[in-house]
Amino acid sequence: MAGIGFLISIITNAIGFYINSTSATAYSYLVQTKLFAPQYFPDYLLTAVVFAVFALIIIYVWKQSHSIRKMIFGD
């Protein structure tokens, strides 16, 4: 179980690094094009949305891998 926590911390660090490196340009673009009003959409909400999307992806992959294992091993 400790390995899972370590893996999650690596994934979240990678996500955070990716967000930090890309959000500056994306944020300035969105503000310039008036698609994004920062006062209505705080940073913690954006972070929550990103984590929710990643959680859904991880759950989907987990379910797919379980069904693949079931297909191969028949348990």
PDB file of C-alpha atoms in Angstrom:
ATOM      1  CA  MET A   1       0.000   0.000   0.000  1.00  0.00           C
ATOM      2  CA  ALA A   2       2.938   2.343   0.591  1.00  0.00           C
ATOM      3  CA  GLY A   3       3.889   1.930  -3.054  1.00  0.00           C
ATOM      4  CA  ILE A   4       0.494   3.264  -4.136  1.00  0.00           C
ATOM      5  CA  GLY A   5       0.912   6.394  -2.021  1.00  0.00           C
ATOM      6  CA  PHE A   6       4.382   6.943  -3.438  1.00  0.00           C
ATOM      7  CA  LEU A   7       3.053   6.529  -6.972  1.00  0.00           C
ATOM      8  CA  ILE A   8       0.238   8.996  -6.285  1.00  0.00           C
ATOM      9  CA  SER A   9       2.733  11.542  -4.927  1.00  0.00           C
ATOM     10  CA  ILE A  10       4.887  11.186  -8.054  1.00  0.00           C
ATOM     11  CA  ILE A  11       1.819  11.631 -10.283  1.00  0.00           C
ATOM     12  CA  THR A  12       0.607  14.691  -8.370  1.00  0.00           C
ATOM     13  CA  ASN A  13       4.094  16.231  -8.471  1.00  0.00           C
ATOM     14  CA  ALA A  14       4.241  15.651 -12.220  1.00  0.00           C
ATOM     15  CA  ILE A  15       0.769  17.172 -12.638  1.00  0.00           C
ATOM     16  CA  GLY A  16       1.755  20.171 -10.530  1.00  0.00           C
ATOM     17  CA  PHE A  17       4.942  20.692 -12.527  1.00  0.00           C
ATOM     18  CA  TYR A  18       2.979  20.445 -15.781  1.00  0.00           C
ATOM     19  CA  ILE A  19       0.366  22.916 -14.550  1.00  0.00           C
ATOM     20  CA  ASN A  20       3.056  25.364 -13.398  1.00  0.00           C
ATOM     21  CA  SER A  21       4.914  25.192 -16.696  1.00  0.00           C
ATOM     22  CA  THR A  22       1.858  25.504 -18.954  1.00  0.00           C
ATOM     23  CA  SER A  23      -0.604  27.581 -16.945  1.00  0.00           C
ATOM     24  CA  ALA A  24       1.261  30.886 -17.304  1.00  0.00           C
ATOM     25  CA  THR A  25       0.930  30.955 -21.095  1.00  0.00           C
ATOM     26  CA  ALA A  26      -2.544  29.383 -21.121  1.00  0.00           C
ATOM     27  CA  TYR A  27      -3.754  31.753 -18.402  1.00  0.00           C
ATOM     28  CA  SER A  28      -2.492  34.873 -20.175  1.00  0.00           C
ATOM     29  CA  TYR A  29      -4.033  33.662 -23.454  1.00  0.00           C
ATOM     30  CA  LEU A  30      -7.413  33.014 -21.821  1.00  0.00           C
ATOM     31  CA  VAL A  31      -7.407  36.388 -20.064  1.00  0.00           C
ATOM     32  CA  GLN A  32      -6.438  38.197 -23.284  1.00  0.00           C
ATOM     33  CA  THR A  33      -9.167  36.491 -25.309  1.00  0.00           C
ATOM     34  CA  LYS A  34     -11.762  37.235 -22.559  1.00  0.00           C
ATOM     35  CA  LEU A  35     -12.683  33.523 -22.314  1.00  0.00           C
ATOM     36  CA  PHE A  36     -11.587  33.473 -18.712  1.00  0.00           C
ATOM     37  CA  ALA A  37     -12.473  35.868 -15.902  1.00  0.00           C
ATOM     38  CA  PRO A  38     -10.171  35.076 -12.959  1.00  0.00           C
ATOM     39  CA  GLN A  39     -12.404  36.706 -10.359  1.00  0.00           C
ATOM     40  CA  TYR A  40     -15.184  34.214 -11.112  1.00  0.00           C
ATOM     41  CA  PHE A  41     -12.976  31.160 -11.294  1.00  0.00           C
ATOM     42  CA  PRO A  42     -10.359  30.941  -8.509  1.00  0.00           C
ATOM     43  CA  ASP A  43      -7.209  28.833  -8.694  1.00  0.00           C
ATOM     44  CA  TYR A  44      -8.338  26.192  -6.225  1.00  0.00           C
ATOM     45  CA  LEU A  45     -11.396  25.498  -8.389  1.00  0.00           C
ATOM     46  CA  LEU A  46      -9.206  25.047 -11.470  1.00  0.00           C
ATOM     47  CA  THR A  47      -6.972  22.679  -9.510  1.00  0.00           C
ATOM     48  CA  ALA A  48     -10.023  20.722  -8.329  1.00  0.00           C
ATOM     49  CA  VAL A  49     -11.264  20.373 -11.918  1.00  0.00           C
ATOM     50  CA  VAL A  50      -7.848  19.158 -13.106  1.00  0.00           C
ATOM     51  CA  PHE A  51      -7.626  16.594 -10.300  1.00  0.00           C
ATOM     52  CA  ALA A  52     -11.182  15.418 -10.964  1.00  0.00           C
ATOM     53  CA  VAL A  53     -10.348  14.828 -14.624  1.00  0.00           C
ATOM     54  CA  PHE A  54      -7.189  12.912 -13.722  1.00  0.00           C
ATOM     55  CA  ALA A  55      -9.122  10.867 -11.151  1.00  0.00           C
ATOM     56  CA  LEU A  56     -11.711   9.921 -13.772  1.00  0.00           C
ATOM     57  CA  ILE A  57      -8.941   8.897 -16.179  1.00  0.00           C
ATOM     58  CA  ILE A  58      -7.237   6.790 -13.496  1.00  0.00           C
ATOM     59  CA  ILE A  59     -10.545   5.121 -12.527  1.00  0.00           C
ATOM     60  CA  TYR A  60     -11.316   4.385 -16.187  1.00  0.00           C
ATOM     61  CA  VAL A  61      -7.876   2.845 -16.769  1.00  0.00           C
ATOM     62  CA  TRP A  62      -8.225   0.836 -13.528  1.00  0.00           C
ATOM     63  CA  LYS A  63     -11.596  -0.550 -14.658  1.00  0.00           C
ATOM     64  CA  GLN A  64     -10.253  -1.371 -18.118  1.00  0.00           C
ATOM     65  CA  SER A  65      -7.200  -3.141 -16.707  1.00  0.00           C
ATOM     66  CA  HIS A  66      -9.422  -5.156 -14.373  1.00  0.00           C
ATOM     67  CA  SER A  67     -11.652  -6.286 -17.227  1.00  0.00           C
ATOM     68  CA  ILE A  68      -8.580  -7.163 -19.328  1.00  0.00           C
ATOM     69  CA  ARG A  69      -7.162  -9.219 -16.459  1.00  0.00           C
ATOM     70  CA  LYS A  70     -10.535 -10.928 -16.048  1.00  0.00           C
ATOM     71  CA  MET A  71     -10.582 -11.734 -19.753  1.00  0.00           C
ATOM     72  CA  ILE A  72      -7.080 -13.235 -19.658  1.00  0.00           C
ATOM     73  CA  PHE A  73      -7.091 -15.055 -16.314  1.00  0.00           C
ATOM     74  CA  GLY A  74     -10.823 -15.660 -15.993  1.00  0.00           C
ATOM     75  CA  ASP A  75     -11.098 -14.739 -12.321  1.00  0.00           C
TER      76      ASP A  75
END
